[in-house]
PDB file of C-alpha atoms in Angstrom:
ATOM      1  CA  MET A   1     -49.850-113.325 111.439  1.00 41.00           C
ATOM      2  CA  ARG A   2     -46.148-112.516 111.266  1.00 42.00           C
ATOM      3  CA  ARG A   3     -46.254-110.711 114.638  1.00 41.00           C
ATOM      4  CA  VAL A   4     -47.954-113.693 116.250  1.00 41.00           C
ATOM      5  CA  LEU A   5     -45.236-116.035 114.959  1.00 41.00           C
ATOM      6  CA  ILE A   6     -42.509-113.731 116.259  1.00 43.00           C
ATOM      7  CA  PHE A   7     -44.225-113.544 119.646  1.00 40.00           C
ATOM      8  CA  ILE A   8     -44.516-117.339 119.786  1.00 41.00           C
ATOM      9  CA  LEU A   9     -40.868-117.707 118.817  1.00 37.00           C
ATOM     10  CA  ILE A  10     -39.768-115.206 121.482  1.00 40.00           C
ATOM     11  CA  THR A  11     -41.940-116.930 124.088  1.00 39.00           C
ATOM     12  CA  CYS A  12     -40.486-120.341 123.229  1.00 36.00           C
ATOM     13  CA  VAL A  13     -36.916-119.049 123.342  1.00 39.00           C
ATOM     14  CA  SER A  14     -37.422-117.228 126.663  1.00 41.00           C
ATOM     15  CA  THR A  15     -39.117-120.302 128.157  1.00 41.00           C
ATOM     16  CA  SER A  16     -36.200-122.431 126.955  1.00 43.00           C
ATOM     17  CA  VAL A  17     -33.680-120.011 128.494  1.00 45.00           C
ATOM     18  CA  LEU A  18     -35.582-120.040 131.773  1.00 53.00           C
ATOM     19  CA  ALA A  19     -35.596-123.833 131.807  1.00 61.00           C
ATOM     20  CA  ASP A  20     -31.850-123.913 131.055  1.00 88.00           C
ATOM     21  CA  TYR A  21     -31.165-121.431 133.858  1.00 87.00           C
ATOM     22  CA  ARG A  22     -33.152-123.530 136.322  1.00 92.00           C
ATOM     23  CA  LYS A  23     -31.448-126.768 135.247  1.00 94.00           C
ATOM     24  CA  LEU A  24     -28.015-125.218 135.597  1.00 95.00           C
ATOM     25  CA  ASN A  25     -28.890-123.733 138.988  1.00 95.00           C
ATOM     26  CA  LYS A  26     -30.173-127.134 140.125  1.00 96.00           C
ATOM     27  CA  LYS A  27     -26.970-128.827 138.939  1.00 96.00           C
ATOM     28  CA  GLY A  28     -25.008-126.187 140.819  1.00 96.00           C
ATOM     29  CA  ASN A  29     -27.011-126.878 143.971  1.00 96.00           C
ATOM     30  CA  GLU A  30     -26.401-130.612 143.593  1.00 97.00           C
ATOM     31  CA  ALA A  31     -22.652-130.078 143.174  1.00 96.00           C
ATOM     32  CA  TYR A  32     -22.661-127.708 146.155  1.00 96.00           C
ATOM     33  CA  SER A  33     -24.447-130.252 148.346  1.00 96.00           C
ATOM     34  CA  LYS A  34     -21.667-132.721 147.462  1.00 97.00           C
ATOM     35  CA  ARG A  35     -19.162-130.011 148.508  1.00 97.00           C
ATOM     36  CA  ASP A  36     -17.848-129.737 144.952  1.00 98.00           C
ATOM     37  CA  ILE A  37     -17.696-125.964 145.225  1.00 97.00           C
ATOM     38  CA  GLU A  38     -15.659-125.420 142.079  1.00 97.00           C
ATOM     39  CA  GLN A  39     -18.141-127.338 139.922  1.00 97.00           C
ATOM     40  CA  ALA A  40     -21.103-125.649 141.609  1.00 96.00           C
ATOM     41  CA  LEU A  41     -19.605-122.258 140.821  1.00 97.00           C
ATOM     42  CA  LYS A  42     -19.195-123.242 137.154  1.00 97.00           C
ATOM     43  CA  TYR A  43     -22.857-124.254 136.908  1.00 96.00           C
ATOM     44  CA  TYR A  44     -24.018-121.074 138.619  1.00 96.00           C
ATOM     45  CA  GLN A  45     -21.904-118.941 136.305  1.00 95.00           C
ATOM     46  CA  GLU A  46     -23.269-120.773 133.251  1.00 95.00           C
ATOM     47  CA  ALA A  47     -26.792-120.148 134.537  1.00 95.00           C
ATOM     48  CA  GLU A  48     -25.895-116.498 135.023  1.00 95.00           C
ATOM     49  CA  ILE A  49     -25.210-116.218 131.296  1.00 94.00           C
ATOM     50  CA  GLU A  50     -28.770-117.400 130.679  1.00 91.00           C
ATOM     51  CA  LYS A  51     -30.312-115.131 133.299  1.00 92.00           C
ATOM     52  CA  PRO A  52     -28.029-112.280 134.390  1.00 93.00           C
ATOM     53  CA  GLN A  53     -28.658-110.405 137.637  1.00 91.00           C
ATOM     54  CA  GLU A  54     -30.912-113.111 139.044  1.00 95.00           C
ATOM     55  CA  PRO A  55     -30.853-112.665 142.857  1.00 96.00           C
ATOM     56  CA  VAL A  56     -30.891-116.427 143.509  1.00 96.00           C
ATOM     57  CA  LEU A  57     -27.833-116.921 141.318  1.00 96.00           C
ATOM     58  CA  GLU A  58     -26.068-113.944 142.886  1.00 97.00           C
ATOM     59  CA  TYR A  59     -26.715-115.506 146.293  1.00 97.00           C
ATOM     60  CA  ASN A  60     -25.563-118.969 145.218  1.00 97.00           C
ATOM     61  CA  ILE A  61     -22.413-117.617 143.595  1.00 97.00           C
ATOM     62  CA  GLY A  62     -21.760-115.566 146.724  1.00 97.00           C
ATOM     63  CA  THR A  63     -22.081-118.668 148.870  1.00 97.00           C
ATOM     64  CA  ALA A  64     -19.657-120.627 146.683  1.00 97.00           C
ATOM     65  CA  LEU A  65     -17.179-117.732 146.753  1.00 98.00           C
ATOM     66  CA  PHE A  66     -17.528-117.483 150.538  1.00 97.00           C
ATOM     67  CA  ASP A  67     -16.650-121.172 150.820  1.00 97.00           C
ATOM     68  CA  GLN A  68     -13.526-120.460 148.768  1.00 97.00           C
ATOM     69  CA  ALA A  69     -12.591-117.683 151.222  1.00 97.00           C
ATOM     70  CA  LYS A  70     -13.117-115.054 148.502  1.00 98.00           C
ATOM     71  CA  TYR A  71     -14.958-112.769 150.871  1.00 98.00           C
ATOM     72  CA  GLU A  72     -14.692-109.518 148.889  1.00 98.00           C
ATOM     73  CA  ASP A  73     -16.184-111.218 145.841  1.00 98.00           C
ATOM     74  CA  ALA A  74     -18.877-112.795 148.023  1.00 98.00           C
ATOM     75  CA  VAL A  75     -19.770-109.332 149.376  1.00 98.00           C
ATOM     76  CA  LYS A  76     -20.360-108.076 145.834  1.00 98.00           C
ATOM     77  CA  ARG A  77     -22.617-111.020 145.016  1.00 98.00           C
ATOM     78  CA  TYR A  78     -24.620-110.876 148.247  1.00 98.00           C
ATOM     79  CA  SER A  79     -25.120-107.144 147.702  1.00 98.00           C
ATOM     80  CA  LYS A  80     -26.615-107.882 144.282  1.00 97.00           C
ATOM     81  CA  ALA A  81     -28.759-110.651 145.770  1.00 97.00           C
ATOM     82  CA  LEU A  82     -30.490-108.012 147.899  1.00 97.00           C
ATOM     83  CA  LEU A  83     -32.269-106.730 144.788  1.00 96.00           C
ATOM     84  CA  THR A  84     -35.380-108.790 145.417  1.00 95.00           C
ATOM     85  CA  ASP A  85     -38.815-108.161 146.873  1.00 95.00           C
ATOM     86  CA  ASP A  86     -38.645-111.255 149.100  1.00 97.00           C
ATOM     87  CA  PRO A  87     -37.898-110.112 152.696  1.00 97.00           C
ATOM     88  CA  ALA A  88     -36.903-113.603 153.885  1.00 96.00           C
ATOM     89  CA  PHE A  89     -34.434-113.910 151.026  1.00 96.00           C
ATOM     90  CA  GLN A  90     -33.105-110.420 151.758  1.00 98.00           C
ATOM     91  CA  ALA A  91     -32.620-111.378 155.406  1.00 97.00           C
ATOM     92  CA  ASP A  92     -30.550-114.401 154.382  1.00 97.00           C
ATOM     93  CA  ALA A  93     -28.492-112.269 152.001  1.00 97.00           C
ATOM     94  CA  TYR A  94     -27.863-109.677 154.745  1.00 98.00           C
ATOM     95  CA  TYR A  95     -26.834-112.447 157.129  1.00 98.00           C
ATOM     96  CA  ASN A  96     -24.301-113.848 154.653  1.00 98.00           C
ATOM     97  CA  LEU A  97     -23.161-110.351 153.796  1.00 98.00           C
ATOM     98  CA  GLY A  98     -22.465-109.824 157.493  1.00 98.00           C
ATOM     99  CA  SER A  99     -20.514-113.073 157.669  1.00 98.00           C
ATOM    100  CA  SER A 100     -18.415-112.045 154.664  1.00 98.00           C
ATOM    101  CA  PHE A 101     -17.617-108.676 156.226  1.00 98.00           C
ATOM    102  CA  PHE A 102     -16.797-110.406 159.518  1.00 98.00           C
ATOM    103  CA  ARG A 103     -14.319-112.747 157.830  1.00 98.00           C
ATOM    104  CA  ASN A 104     -12.620-109.682 156.310  1.00 97.00           C
ATOM    105  CA  GLU A 105     -12.459-108.084 159.761  1.00 97.00           C
ATOM    106  CA  LYS A 106     -14.783-105.294 158.621  1.00 98.00           C
ATOM    107  CA  TYR A 107     -16.768-105.410 161.826  1.00 98.00           C
ATOM    108  CA  ALA A 108     -18.654-102.128 161.436  1.00 98.00           C
ATOM    109  CA  GLU A 109     -20.006-103.299 158.073  1.00 98.00           C
ATOM    110  CA  ALA A 110     -20.818-106.707 159.570  1.00 98.00           C
ATOM    111  CA  ILE A 111     -22.773-105.013 162.360  1.00 98.00           C
ATOM    112  CA  ASN A 112     -24.763-103.032 159.831  1.00 98.00           C
ATOM    113  CA  ALA A 113     -25.585-106.133 157.774  1.00 98.00           C
ATOM    114  CA  TYR A 114     -26.633-108.187 160.830  1.00 98.00           C
ATOM    115  CA  GLN A 115     -28.834-105.317 162.025  1.00 98.00           C
ATOM    116  CA  LYS A 116     -30.580-105.195 158.650  1.00 98.00           C
ATOM    117  CA  CYS A 117     -31.021-108.956 158.782  1.00 98.00           C
ATOM    118  CA  LEU A 118     -32.661-108.630 162.191  1.00 98.00           C
ATOM    119  CA  GLU A 119     -34.969-105.861 160.978  1.00 98.00           C
ATOM    120  CA  LEU A 120     -36.341-108.342 158.455  1.00 98.00           C
ATOM    121  CA  LYS A 121     -36.074-111.444 160.641  1.00 97.00           C
ATOM    122  CA  PRO A 122     -36.135-110.379 164.322  1.00 98.00           C
ATOM    123  CA  ASP A 123     -36.044-113.920 165.712  1.00 97.00           C
ATOM    124  CA  ASP A 124     -32.821-114.958 163.950  1.00 97.00           C
ATOM    125  CA  VAL A 125     -30.761-116.230 166.880  1.00 98.00           C
ATOM    126  CA  ASP A 126     -27.602-116.685 164.800  1.00 98.00           C
ATOM    127  CA  ALA A 127     -27.781-113.109 163.527  1.00 98.00           C
ATOM    128  CA  LYS A 128     -28.200-111.850 167.108  1.00 98.00           C
ATOM    129  CA  TYR A 129     -25.182-113.838 168.244  1.00 98.00           C
ATOM    130  CA  ASN A 130     -23.057-112.703 165.295  1.00 98.00           C
ATOM    131  CA  LEU A 131     -24.133-109.103 165.838  1.00 98.00           C
ATOM    132  CA  GLU A 132     -22.878-109.199 169.418  1.00 98.00           C
ATOM    133  CA  LEU A 133     -19.687-110.979 168.392  1.00 98.00           C
ATOM    134  CA  SER A 134     -19.067-108.329 165.713  1.00 98.00           C
ATOM    135  CA  ARG A 135     -19.577-105.568 168.285  1.00 98.00           C
ATOM    136  CA  LYS A 136     -17.074-107.253 170.589  1.00 98.00           C
ATOM    137  CA  LYS A 137     -14.545-107.659 167.773  1.00 98.00           C
ATOM    138  CA  LEU A 138     -14.990-104.030 166.678  1.00 97.00           C
ATOM    139  CA  LYS A 139     -14.303-102.876 170.229  1.00 96.00           C
ATOM    140  CA  GLU A 140     -11.181-105.081 170.410  1.00 96.00           C
ATOM    141  CA  GLN A 141     -10.026-103.844 167.016  1.00 94.00           C
ATOM    142  CA  SER A 142     -10.474-100.235 168.095  1.00 91.00           C
ATOM    143  CA  GLN A 143      -8.551-100.823 171.336  1.00 91.00           C
ATOM    144  CA  ASN A 144      -5.720-102.550 169.467  1.00 84.00           C
ATOM    145  CA  GLN A 145      -5.455 -99.625 167.056  1.00 83.00           C
ATOM    146  CA  GLN A 146      -5.320 -97.164 169.950  1.00 81.00           C
ATOM    147  CA  ASN A 147      -2.611 -99.233 171.660  1.00 74.00           C
ATOM    148  CA  GLU A 148      -0.575 -99.330 168.444  1.00 72.00           C
ATOM    149  CA  LYS A 149      -0.925 -95.564 168.077  1.00 69.00           C
ATOM    150  CA  GLN A 150       0.289 -95.021 171.659  1.00 69.00           C
ATOM    151  CA  ASP A 151       3.232 -97.376 171.107  1.00 66.00           C
ATOM    152  CA  GLN A 152       4.256 -95.449 167.983  1.00 70.00           C
ATOM    153  CA  GLN A 153       4.140 -92.142 169.843  1.00 68.00           C
ATOM    154  CA  GLN A 154       6.486 -93.368 172.566  1.00 60.00           C
TER     155      GLN A 154
END
């Protein structure tokens, strides 16, 4: 009897935590849709306390950080968001990961992320465009570095 009561108590508490996490995530989404990024981030982080390492929260926090131009932090969150079995969700996380790398001028990493996105979602037109743009930027970056090296040697 005692074990049954403990199980019921644990079930009720875990169900309550799950409900709190979902409510906080929803509030974060509502704040985000109103472009109140700071408040959205607070809700997502509160939800993260309730349910740590939840890929959806990692993704949402990454998106809020991206909007604050905190690209390195966004990269960390999007990388954690990849830990899911949902290929469509992974594709979105890879896409945003690529965008974060691109904003940090890490074009080789952006290329890799966009390619992985396209492996999961081959018809993603935006990923195809960004992949080509990243390749172009990487080539320009490489040429600029070579020119700087030649200028230093002269």
